Amino acid sequence: MSQQTLIEMKGISKSFVGNKVLNEVNFEILASEVHALLGENGAGKSTLMKILTGIYERDEGEVFVKGEPVHFQNTKESEEAGIAVIHQELNIIPYLTVMENMFLGREIKFGKTGFLNTKKMIQLTKEYLGQLGVEIDPLATAGNLSVGQQQMVEIAKALSVNAEVIVMDEPTAALTDREIERLFEVIERLREQGVGIVYISHRMEEIFKVCNRVSVLRDGEYIGTRVIGEVEYDELISMLVGRELGTLFPERDVDVGDVRLKVEGLTSDVFRDINFEVKQGEILGVAGLMGAGRSEIMQALFGYREIESGNIFIDGKKAKIKKPIDAIKSGIGFVTEDRKEEGLVLSMSVRENFTLPNLDDVSKQTVISSQKEHEFVDDMIGRFNVKTSGREQEVKSLSGGNQQKIVIGKWLGINPKILILDEPTRGVDVGAKKEIYQIMNELTAQGVSIIMISSELPEVLGMSDRILVIHEGQIGGELNRDEADQEKIMYAATGGE
Amino acid sequence: MRGQSLGQIMQKLGPVLGLLAIVIVLSIMSPQFLSLDNLLTMLRQVTIIALLAFGMTFVILTGGIDLSVGSTLALAGALTAGMMASGIDPILAVLLGVLAGAVMGAFNGVIIAKGKVAPFIATLATMTIFRGLTLVYTDGRPVTGFTDSQTFDLIGRGYLFGIPIPVIIMFVIFFILLLILKKTVFGRHVYAIGGNEEASILSGIKVNRVKIGVYSLTGALAALAGIILTSRLGSASPNAGFTYELDAIAAVVLGGTSLAGGRGWIFGTLIGALIIGVLNNGLNLLGVSSNYQQIVKGAVILLAVILDRQKSS
């Protein structure tokens, strides 16, 4: 390769309170390269990037920018050296315009007067956005843009400070399929312009689609770098987890029973005439594009969204569900898509989160019995293999996979008949994914019915007994496990007949 | 991990250490300060703010605020005094007075929970309304003419085993509330709502009901404070409790409860109320003019919050 080396990190080590989180890690970024950084949660990806951008100080090792040794003390210094980071949580101020966001903190003025040169800034905003091939009005209010558009604004902002290296942390996590396509086009364009991109993602397909090389970290160790096109999917997986994972999806061997849930003609402002059934012990996969109304249907089923008409029957009896508490009393548990916003109380402990929906069961009258609560929580921690320092640990400090186990586990206290899982493995590493699938299998073996919304087609295909495809607020198709494949699902999801 | 738990311990110990520091300084500067007589007087004075602050702790834990407690105190005190003046049995009048406070609190709760009005705005409005109602009811004059009841006098002025009855009431209520927060489903729900309201609703918590309960409790405690004050002074002034809501909020914050909700403890509030009480009392003993006292109190609050910030960062 004759491309210029933009960044070289050599033998980087870092410890926190005696705990080694990076051990002699190497990483390099070339010009015109999209370099994936792959690793399970806690593997050290973000620590490495924080060392690169000067947020953390390294204990050992060297960093070179275009051959020059550097030692950044803060992000300002790394930005000046041409390194920009697009965080998963975007740094957009929603009430300001696109242009105001672009030039925040470095507004262009008329000389030293303090008066803003708005015209110039609008023109430059257009230029930078134009370089990405996107059209966004510089005077649009940033908060009104889609997440994908906001991300484009951040990328344009990076260009405007002459960034030569752009680190993208899980850039597709919140994007729709169409926006992801758009992002990939922009990445390609940036690559052609000579920018080096660090692409952090869990999604293996994306890495194969958009990246040139991939470096793998595991438990703070540098495992290796491979060229995409010369590496097999299975090899990457085993580098990632350090063992042969076997098949990701466990064998499903469940006797499906009688109809447990029947939904008739469910209609609201975002979906209409939804009919479906779920049987005892069955996993119903719900596929569809983002924004098709999948989550909204489930929210309505759980009493968290108003419906205009329609009926819900549980075990043949009509269920009146107006509020979440009604659904819970009917035996429905709901693992929401956004575990931090809707699933967990982050300021509370593992224990308090586990028992939140079923406090009555661990209480006498209204007084909580510590003994009962501890027994329940310890049982759950063991059953779900939650990696925690104890039941009093704040859930905030757990990894995504362990948080997700708690969000699922907290519903088992109500002995659910039906469990709705909305994107159950999003932001969860491969090891924890497999554990969650096994838990789903155990639950269905006990007769629990599961409805699983997922945007990952391999997961839908791997785990579902039946698949419901939602297209623009209506049922676009229903497929059996045997007949379903990715093409058929996408066909139904995009409105094909 | 270890560093964090140390920080958490400091967070909890901070208010206690602060109180100790103030007590030590004042006892050196004024020899009377540590006398039993003075300490009991000080505790009796603290009762009013403490009762308001206990309720405020619940409200703030849910992520809300209640600016109307001072006015609730005045209206409930005046109503109780008025009822007794018109011949109603003192015990019944006290119960009805507390009930009136609970109703005022419930009114706040309904506006906030069902009407989805921001707690700051809702209670800012009812603060004015309740004060106005007090002025209308009393015609702007203190309510008197009920002072012949010995039972009622006891509430504010009596002693049991040498301890002022208001102080006993304060500690009894404190322990009850401590148990509610730590041990009951309701208490857990209070923390959960302040920590994440969305997740609480989705976990089946009846958020509106808990909120209305919390504001009702606060109203009832404010009324109790008003009744104790009325008993102590022998009259119910329409201006009673003016700006007390600010002292109550200060006590909660000094105790280490987060204004964002979800985190805090009522023991801290007790300490916070004591800090305010000790300061008032000590500065009086030292003969500091009330104008300067305000500056000192404000400075202490600022200092406490800044220290707290640095600990947590």
Coordinates of N, CA and C in Angstrom, one line a residue, chain A residues 17 302 304 324-325 328-329 334 336 340-348 351-352 355-357 359-360 363 365-368 370 373 389 393-394 396-397 410-411, chain B residues 1-4 8 114 179-206 208-209 261-263:
Chain A
V17 N -6.9 2.2 37.9 CA -6.9 1.7 39.3 C -6.4 0.2 39.3
F302 N -49.5 -2.7 24.8 CA -49.1 -2.6 26.2 C -49.8 -1.5 26.9
Y304 N -49.6 1.7 26.2 CA -48.8 2.9 26.3 C -49.1 3.9 25.1
P324 N -50.3 0.8 30.9 CA -49.3 -0.3 31.1 C -49.7 -1.3 32.3
I325 N -50.2 -0.7 33.4 CA -50.5 -1.6 34.5 C -51.6 -2.6 34.2
I328 N -49.8 -5.3 32.3 CA -48.9 -6.1 33.2 C -49.8 -7.1 34.0
K329 N -51.0 -6.6 34.4 CA -51.9 -7.5 35.2 C -52.4 -8.6 34.3
F334 N -42.9 -5.9 28.7 CA -42.5 -5.2 27.5 C -41.1 -4.7 27.7
T336 N -38.5 -2.5 26.2 CA -38.6 -1.5 25.3 C -37.3 -1.4 24.5
K340 N -32.1 2.7 28.1 CA -31.7 3.8 29.1 C -32.9 4.8 29.3
E341 N -33.7 5.0 28.2 CA -34.7 6.0 28.4 C -36.0 5.4 29.0
E342 N -36.3 4.1 28.6 CA -37.6 3.6 29.0 C -37.5 2.3 29.8
G343 N -36.3 1.7 29.8 CA -36.3 0.4 30.5 C -35.7 0.4 31.9
L344 N -34.7 1.2 32.1 CA -34.0 1.2 33.4 C -34.2 2.5 34.1
V345 N -34.1 2.5 35.4 CA -33.9 3.7 36.2 C -32.4 3.7 36.5
L346 N -31.7 4.5 35.8 CA -30.2 4.5 35.9 C -29.6 4.8 37.2
S347 N -30.4 5.7 38.0 CA -29.8 6.1 39.3 C -30.1 5.0 40.3
M348 N -30.7 3.9 39.9 CA -31.0 2.8 40.9 C -30.1 1.6 40.7
R351 N -30.6 -4.4 42.1 CA -31.7 -4.9 42.9 C -33.0 -4.1 42.6
E352 N -32.9 -2.8 42.7 CA -34.1 -2.0 42.6 C -34.7 -2.0 41.2
T355 N -36.7 -5.5 40.7 CA -38.0 -5.7 41.3 C -39.0 -4.6 41.0
L356 N -38.7 -3.6 40.1 CA -39.6 -2.5 39.9 C -41.0 -2.9 39.5
P357 N -41.2 -3.8 38.6 CA -42.6 -4.1 38.2 C -43.3 -5.1 39.1
L359 N -42.9 -5.3 42.8 CA -42.6 -5.0 44.2 C -43.6 -5.7 45.1
D360 N -44.9 -5.7 44.6 CA -45.9 -6.3 45.4 C -45.6 -7.7 45.8
S363 N -43.4 -8.0 48.8 CA -43.8 -7.2 50.0 C -44.9 -7.8 50.8
Q365 N -48.1 -6.6 52.8 CA -48.9 -5.4 52.7 C -48.2 -4.5 51.7
T366 N -47.7 -3.4 52.2 CA -47.0 -2.5 51.3 C -45.5 -2.4 51.7
V367 N -45.1 -3.2 52.7 CA -43.8 -3.1 53.2 C -42.9 -4.1 52.5
I368 N -41.8 -3.6 51.9 CA -40.9 -4.5 51.2 C -40.2 -5.4 52.1
S370 N -37.0 -7.3 52.7 CA -35.6 -7.3 52.2 C -35.2 -8.7 51.8
E373 N -36.8 -9.8 48.6 CA -36.3 -9.1 47.5 C -34.9 -9.6 47.2
S389 N -20.9 -6.5 40.3 CA -20.2 -6.7 41.6 C -21.1 -7.0 42.7
Q393 N -24.9 -2.7 43.0 CA -24.2 -1.9 42.0 C -25.2 -1.1 41.2
E394 N -24.9 0.1 40.9 CA -25.7 1.0 40.0 C -25.8 0.4 38.6
K396 N -26.2 1.9 36.0 CA -25.5 2.8 35.1 C -24.1 2.3 34.7
S397 N -23.4 1.6 35.6 CA -22.1 1.2 35.3 C -21.9 -0.2 34.7
K410 N -36.4 -8.3 34.7 CA -37.3 -7.7 35.6 C -38.8 -8.1 35.3
W411 N -39.0 -8.5 34.1 CA -40.4 -8.9 33.7 C -40.7 -10.3 34.2
Chain B
M1 N -14.0 1.6 41.0 CA -15.2 1.2 41.7 C -15.1 1.5 43.2
R2 N -13.8 1.3 43.7 CA -13.6 1.6 45.1 C -13.7 3.1 45.4
G3 N -13.1 3.8 44.4 CA -13.1 5.3 44.6 C -14.5 5.8 44.6
Q4 N -15.4 5.2 43.8 CA -16.7 5.7 43.7 C -17.5 5.5 45.0
Q8 N -19.2 8.1 47.4 CA -20.6 8.1 47.9 C -20.7 8.2 49.4
K114 N -52.2 15.3 36.6 CA -53.3 15.1 35.6 C -53.2 16.3 34.6
L179 N -39.0 5.2 57.3 CA -39.5 3.9 57.0 C -40.2 3.8 55.7
I180 N -41.1 4.8 55.5 CA -41.8 4.8 54.2 C -40.9 4.9 53.0
L181 N -39.9 5.7 53.1 CA -39.0 5.8 51.9 C -38.1 4.6 51.7
K182 N -37.7 4.0 52.8 CA -36.7 2.9 52.7 C -37.4 1.5 52.5
K183 N -38.6 1.4 53.1 CA -39.2 0.1 53.3 C -40.5 -0.2 52.5
T184 N -41.1 0.9 52.0 CA -42.4 0.6 51.4 C -42.3 0.7 49.9
V185 N -43.3 0.1 49.3 CA -43.5 0.1 47.8 C -43.6 1.6 47.4
F186 N -44.4 2.4 48.1 CA -44.6 3.8 47.8 C -43.3 4.5 47.8
G187 N -42.5 4.3 48.8 CA -41.2 4.9 48.8 C -40.3 4.6 47.6
R188 N -40.3 3.3 47.3 CA -39.5 2.9 46.1 C -40.0 3.6 44.9
H189 N -41.3 3.7 44.8 CA -41.9 4.3 43.6 C -41.5 5.8 43.5
V190 N -41.4 6.4 44.6 CA -41.0 7.9 44.7 C -39.6 8.0 44.0
Y191 N -38.7 7.2 44.4 CA -37.4 7.2 43.9 C -37.4 6.9 42.4
A192 N -38.2 5.9 42.0 CA -38.2 5.4 40.6 C -38.7 6.5 39.7
I193 N -39.8 7.2 40.1 CA -40.4 8.3 39.3 C -39.3 9.4 39.0
G194 N -38.6 9.8 40.1 CA -37.6 10.8 39.9 C -36.5 10.4 39.1
G195 N -36.2 9.1 39.2 CA -35.0 8.6 38.4 C -35.3 8.4 36.9
N196 N -36.5 8.0 36.6 CA -36.9 7.8 35.2 C -38.4 7.6 35.1
E197 N -39.1 8.7 34.8 CA -40.6 8.6 34.8 C -41.1 7.7 33.8
E198 N -40.5 7.7 32.6 CA -40.9 6.9 31.5 C -40.9 5.4 31.9
A199 N -39.7 5.0 32.4 CA -39.5 3.6 32.7 C -40.4 3.2 33.8
S200 N -40.8 4.2 34.7 CA -41.7 3.9 35.8 C -43.1 3.6 35.3
I201 N -43.5 4.4 34.3 CA -44.9 4.2 33.8 C -44.9 2.8 33.1
L202 N -43.8 2.5 32.3 CA -43.8 1.2 31.6 C -43.6 0.1 32.5
S203 N -43.2 0.3 33.8 CA -43.1 -0.8 34.7 C -44.4 -1.0 35.5
G204 N -45.4 -0.2 35.1 CA -46.7 -0.4 35.7 C -46.9 0.4 37.0
I205 N -46.0 1.4 37.3 CA -46.2 2.2 38.4 C -47.3 3.3 38.1
K206 N -48.2 3.5 39.1 CA -49.3 4.5 38.9 C -48.7 5.8 39.2
N208 N -49.2 8.9 38.4 CA -50.1 10.1 38.8 C -50.5 9.9 40.3
R209 N -50.9 8.7 40.6 CA -51.3 8.5 42.0 C -50.2 8.7 43.0
G261 N -34.0 15.0 41.1 CA -34.9 13.9 41.5 C -34.1 12.5 41.4
G262 N -34.7 11.5 42.1 CA -34.2 10.2 42.0 C -33.2 9.8 43.0
R263 N -32.5 10.8 43.5 CA -31.4 10.6 44.5 C -31.5 11.4 45.7

